[in-house]
Amino acid sequence: MSTDGSRRRDVTVADVAKAAKVSKAQAARALGNYGAVSDDVRERVLAAAEELEYRPNELARSMNTGKSNTIGVVVGDIENPHFGLAMRGITDTAKKSGYNVILINTDEERAAEVDAVRVLLDKRVDGLIVAPASSLETSHLQQVRESGRPLVLLDRAATGVDVETFAVDMGSISYESTAHLIEAGHRRIAFVSTVRTDAPYVAGMKLDSSQISDRLDGIHRAFDDAGLPYPSDLIRLSAGDADSIRRITRELLGGPDPATAIIASDGLIALSVVEAIQESGLSIPDDVSFLMYDDFAWTRLTTPPLTVIAQPVYDMGIAAASALIRRIEGRKSTGPAPELVATLIRRGSIGAPKDAEVLSQAGG
Amino acid sequence: MSTDGSRRRDVTVADVAKAAKVSKAQAARALGNYGAVSDDVRERVLAAAEELEYRPNELARSMNTGKSNTIGVVVGDIENPHFGLAMRGITDTAKKSGYNVILINTDEERAAEVDAVRVLLDKRVDGLIVAPASSLETSHLQQVRESGRPLVLLDRAATGVDVETFAVDMGSISYESTAHLIEAGHRRIAFVSTVRTDAPYVAGMKLDSSQISDRLDGIHRAFDDAGLPYPSDLIRLSAGDADSIRRITRELLGGPDPATAIIASDGLIALSVVEAIQESGLSIPDDVSFLMYDDFAWTRLTTPPLTVIAQPVYDMGIAAASALIRRIEGRKSTGPAPELVATLIRRGSIGAPKDAEVLSQAGG
DNA sequence: TTGAAAGCGCTAACAT
DNA sequence: ATGTTAGCGCTTTCAA
């Protein structure tokens, strides 16, 4: 009957209306659940729709209503489990409220991000969630604000743009964990991040990633408070790909005054750093202590299990999506934004440095 | 001037046309890069558009052209790095051809998948990539075919639906790796998967996941060819969550006739299995051998590094997206579909079973 | 409650 | 090359 399989054009409200012997407007009302429709008409329309296998054209619907029930998400790297998990939080939340998600991956390129935002706006998404590749160059985000479409930030802040931001406070956790390392006797604490910089690092310098800036500030403060000099030479930014990170790790651990502890800025970096340490024949934590950001399940499987800074990434996704949808729907905030706090999970990868005695004499 | 910041309605072609003193049609042609437009007109229109900060409404554009330049992707769990990586392949490829991606996560629930497909169709995506939660119940996929919109399958096949499928041939790699284990002396080889089943497992049974069925068939054949009995009691499906997997692992390794080798069906399962092994105080591979599907970077960091079955997941994403886009654009296939072959990467987690002598006497 | 008609912002015929 | 006029499939006045 109806499944003749040929390239039939889509069934429209007009078709349904004709079949149900009502006006287009009435059919549309019944189908779209709005306006006033008598039970009799609704029944006939719904029956006809079913019979004809009618499916609404959401594009046309969106054109009229100005609502697409879609939110756009822009992240640097969906392959990174950090974002994979945040994405899960976002999609779960979106689905619950009847929204779909368009995902764009920028490879942490600002140009791609500018493009992504523009495309999403052109597609008339109802709102945007962006994990900005740069916290400094934010004019395109400012444009989103001016377009009037809701925007929230994920994972990183953006200077000069007045938007709700859902990210962990990195300064305090960085301070806390650095203090922990200092207390264990470490003075040569390295920090490895892939964040790109043009200029070589100097203390207090603003980086593309507010998160990394905050972490460095935290390290800085911990050293200051301990009355110790800040080993800026051990800050390694623009770390690049896996090979490059391994090389940097070897550099850090070789030389006359090697690092006694290494902090990896994310799980991907951590993999390469730990691999390089193992390849060097050094052991954790006897030869070098190790700390990383993000608590992935595999960090419990290494020997020793790794001490990590756990971030509530899934919750961050949920919070960002909830807030965005709230704004889209014009509802007021029901309460304070959820606290997104990172925690130091002490497992086995931090110990005393080999030359602990010497340092404790020198340091205090 | 133009940035008064108030809630101004969107600038349309009509506005641009008026400003450029040309007809709406001419403005649209200039802005949309189609039809014939004189240089003079084009310039004026583009200038006016710039001045007014005109942005096309892609929704309206899609309505007319019937093209949304969007593809829908439906996966079971974006949090799983397996899909994260495939997704990366898809988005990279899509972007290259000017397509956007709407992602829907189904949590491996068929009902959610049926819904997802419907929503995507309603949104008039140009094509669909689905990693079907069930290879058996596929009527909703058949409906996609009937809708005439291009569809390709990712990671798993679907019976009764005639579509291009991009998945690794699991039968042969499963056979090969099982043979490897048998050769090492193993007879009690367990297989742990989260695929859900109603009935208890019996040999040859068809499962929701074609991939798992194929793997089990491969195991089966390897045993048959070795002239050995098939230890069906060690096949553990519906393994559930992390706690449940740990419990199953303990069961497998306890009892009178324990497993001497365990195969984990994916990276997430592997984490729990290895964790349980470690908790039991057993060591790999001395007490129990271990093999897992998917080659994640962390598998090189455990002690010993894990033997894995590597799958070209990123390439799979690329292949699926390329094929889909080719179909959308009505181009013919330029060559044979790329081979997606899995490879056994032998690292340190497979050794001889403890009671190897006994077995080699018994088995031949 | 119903229907006719206007419109969303754009593209696509069809003239000229 | 340009303009006029219809649509795309739906929602939304506005009358009845």
PDB file of N, CA, C and O in Angstrom, chain B residues 78-102:
ATOM      1  N   ILE B  78      29.812   7.801  23.845  1.00  0.00           N
ATOM      2  CA  ILE B  78      30.875   8.698  23.394  1.00  0.00           C
ATOM      3  C   ILE B  78      31.996   8.809  24.431  1.00  0.00           C
ATOM      4  O   ILE B  78      33.119   9.202  24.128  1.00  0.00           O
ATOM      5  N   GLU B  79      31.691   8.402  25.633  1.00  0.00           N
ATOM      6  CA  GLU B  79      32.690   8.448  26.695  1.00  0.00           C
ATOM      7  C   GLU B  79      33.749   7.362  26.497  1.00  0.00           C
ATOM      8  O   GLU B  79      34.878   7.482  26.959  1.00  0.00           O
ATOM      9  N   ASN B  80      33.352   6.308  25.813  1.00  0.00           N
ATOM     10  CA  ASN B  80      34.286   5.230  25.504  1.00  0.00           C
ATOM     11  C   ASN B  80      35.289   5.722  24.453  1.00  0.00           C
ATOM     12  O   ASN B  80      34.903   6.113  23.352  1.00  0.00           O
ATOM     13  N   PRO B  81      36.578   5.705  24.791  1.00  0.00           N
ATOM     14  CA  PRO B  81      37.602   6.217  23.876  1.00  0.00           C
ATOM     15  C   PRO B  81      37.554   5.565  22.496  1.00  0.00           C
ATOM     16  O   PRO B  81      37.966   6.166  21.511  1.00  0.00           O
ATOM     17  N   HIS B  82      37.034   4.366  22.457  1.00  0.00           N
ATOM     18  CA  HIS B  82      36.871   3.691  21.176  1.00  0.00           C
ATOM     19  C   HIS B  82      36.025   4.561  20.242  1.00  0.00           C
ATOM     20  O   HIS B  82      36.405   4.845  19.113  1.00  0.00           O
ATOM     21  N   PHE B  83      34.900   5.021  20.752  1.00  0.00           N
ATOM     22  CA  PHE B  83      34.027   5.867  19.953  1.00  0.00           C
ATOM     23  C   PHE B  83      34.547   7.293  19.862  1.00  0.00           C
ATOM     24  O   PHE B  83      34.317   7.996  18.884  1.00  0.00           O
ATOM     25  N   GLY B  84      35.241   7.719  20.904  1.00  0.00           N
ATOM     26  CA  GLY B  84      35.828   9.053  20.871  1.00  0.00           C
ATOM     27  C   GLY B  84      36.759   9.186  19.681  1.00  0.00           C
ATOM     28  O   GLY B  84      36.734  10.183  18.954  1.00  0.00           O
ATOM     29  N   LEU B  85      37.538   8.146  19.478  1.00  0.00           N
ATOM     30  CA  LEU B  85      38.495   8.164  18.384  1.00  0.00           C
ATOM     31  C   LEU B  85      37.802   8.055  17.026  1.00  0.00           C
ATOM     32  O   LEU B  85      38.148   8.750  16.066  1.00  0.00           O
ATOM     33  N   ALA B  86      36.804   7.187  16.954  1.00  0.00           N
ATOM     34  CA  ALA B  86      36.044   7.048  15.714  1.00  0.00           C
ATOM     35  C   ALA B  86      35.374   8.382  15.380  1.00  0.00           C
ATOM     36  O   ALA B  86      35.358   8.828  14.231  1.00  0.00           O
ATOM     37  N   MET B  87      34.852   9.019  16.414  1.00  0.00           N
ATOM     38  CA  MET B  87      34.183  10.305  16.254  1.00  0.00           C
ATOM     39  C   MET B  87      35.144  11.338  15.685  1.00  0.00           C
ATOM     40  O   MET B  87      34.776  12.153  14.855  1.00  0.00           O
ATOM     41  N   ARG B  88      36.359  11.268  16.156  1.00  0.00           N
ATOM     42  CA  ARG B  88      37.380  12.187  15.660  1.00  0.00           C
ATOM     43  C   ARG B  88      37.570  11.978  14.158  1.00  0.00           C
ATOM     44  O   ARG B  88      37.673  12.925  13.379  1.00  0.00           O
ATOM     45  N   GLY B  89      37.607  10.715  13.753  1.00  0.00           N
ATOM     46  CA  GLY B  89      37.747  10.410  12.333  1.00  0.00           C
ATOM     47  C   GLY B  89      36.564  10.949  11.538  1.00  0.00           C
ATOM     48  O   GLY B  89      36.722  11.482  10.442  1.00  0.00           O
ATOM     49  N   ILE B  90      35.397  10.831  12.109  1.00  0.00           N
ATOM     50  CA  ILE B  90      34.186  11.294  11.429  1.00  0.00           C
ATOM     51  C   ILE B  90      34.174  12.817  11.312  1.00  0.00           C
ATOM     52  O   ILE B  90      33.964  13.369  10.231  1.00  0.00           O
ATOM     53  N   THR B  91      34.417  13.495  12.429  1.00  0.00           N
ATOM     54  CA  THR B  91      34.338  14.965  12.388  1.00  0.00           C
ATOM     55  C   THR B  91      35.445  15.557  11.513  1.00  0.00           C
ATOM     56  O   THR B  91      35.205  16.520  10.799  1.00  0.00           O
ATOM     57  N   ASP B  92      36.628  14.971  11.579  1.00  0.00           N
ATOM     58  CA  ASP B  92      37.706  15.467  10.725  1.00  0.00           C
ATOM     59  C   ASP B  92      37.315  15.377   9.255  1.00  0.00           C
ATOM     60  O   ASP B  92      37.510  16.319   8.481  1.00  0.00           O
ATOM     61  N   THR B  93      36.767  14.234   8.891  1.00  0.00           N
ATOM     62  CA  THR B  93      36.382  14.007   7.500  1.00  0.00           C
ATOM     63  C   THR B  93      35.218  14.912   7.091  1.00  0.00           C
ATOM     64  O   THR B  93      35.224  15.491   6.003  1.00  0.00           O
ATOM     65  N   ALA B  94      34.251  15.012   7.968  1.00  0.00           N
ATOM     66  CA  ALA B  94      33.078  15.827   7.684  1.00  0.00           C
ATOM     67  C   ALA B  94      33.485  17.277   7.455  1.00  0.00           C
ATOM     68  O   ALA B  94      33.080  17.914   6.481  1.00  0.00           O
ATOM     69  N   LYS B  95      34.302  17.768   8.341  1.00  0.00           N
ATOM     70  CA  LYS B  95      34.713  19.164   8.238  1.00  0.00           C
ATOM     71  C   LYS B  95      35.394  19.441   6.897  1.00  0.00           C
ATOM     72  O   LYS B  95      35.133  20.435   6.239  1.00  0.00           O
ATOM     73  N   LYS B  96      36.220  18.503   6.501  1.00  0.00           N
ATOM     74  CA  LYS B  96      36.948  18.652   5.247  1.00  0.00           C
ATOM     75  C   LYS B  96      36.002  18.832   4.058  1.00  0.00           C
ATOM     76  O   LYS B  96      36.324  19.523   3.100  1.00  0.00           O
ATOM     77  N   SER B  97      34.845  18.200   4.141  1.00  0.00           N
ATOM     78  CA  SER B  97      33.892  18.298   3.035  1.00  0.00           C
ATOM     79  C   SER B  97      32.782  19.302   3.303  1.00  0.00           C
ATOM     80  O   SER B  97      31.801  19.362   2.567  1.00  0.00           O
ATOM     81  N   GLY B  98      32.922  20.061   4.377  1.00  0.00           N
ATOM     82  CA  GLY B  98      31.932  21.089   4.657  1.00  0.00           C
ATOM     83  C   GLY B  98      30.679  20.597   5.352  1.00  0.00           C
ATOM     84  O   GLY B  98      29.625  21.229   5.242  1.00  0.00           O
ATOM     85  N   TYR B  99      30.776  19.507   6.054  1.00  0.00           N
ATOM     86  CA  TYR B  99      29.615  19.001   6.783  1.00  0.00           C
ATOM     87  C   TYR B  99      29.784  19.175   8.286  1.00  0.00           C
ATOM     88  O   TYR B  99      30.893  19.142   8.801  1.00  0.00           O
ATOM     89  N   ASN B 100      28.654  19.330   8.945  1.00  0.00           N
ATOM     90  CA  ASN B 100      28.649  19.361  10.398  1.00  0.00           C
ATOM     91  C   ASN B 100      28.101  18.050  10.917  1.00  0.00           C
ATOM     92  O   ASN B 100      27.500  17.290  10.177  1.00  0.00           O
ATOM     93  N   VAL B 101      28.305  17.855  12.191  1.00  0.00           N
ATOM     94  CA  VAL B 101      27.927  16.571  12.772  1.00  0.00           C
ATOM     95  C   VAL B 101      27.023  16.761  13.992  1.00  0.00           C
ATOM     96  O   VAL B 101      27.364  17.501  14.908  1.00  0.00           O
ATOM     97  N   ILE B 102      25.883  16.123  13.955  1.00  0.00           N
ATOM     98  CA  ILE B 102      25.030  16.067  15.144  1.00  0.00           C
ATOM     99  C   ILE B 102      25.261  14.708  15.788  1.00  0.00           C
ATOM    100  O   ILE B 102      25.151  13.679  15.129  1.00  0.00           O
TER     101      ILE B 102
END
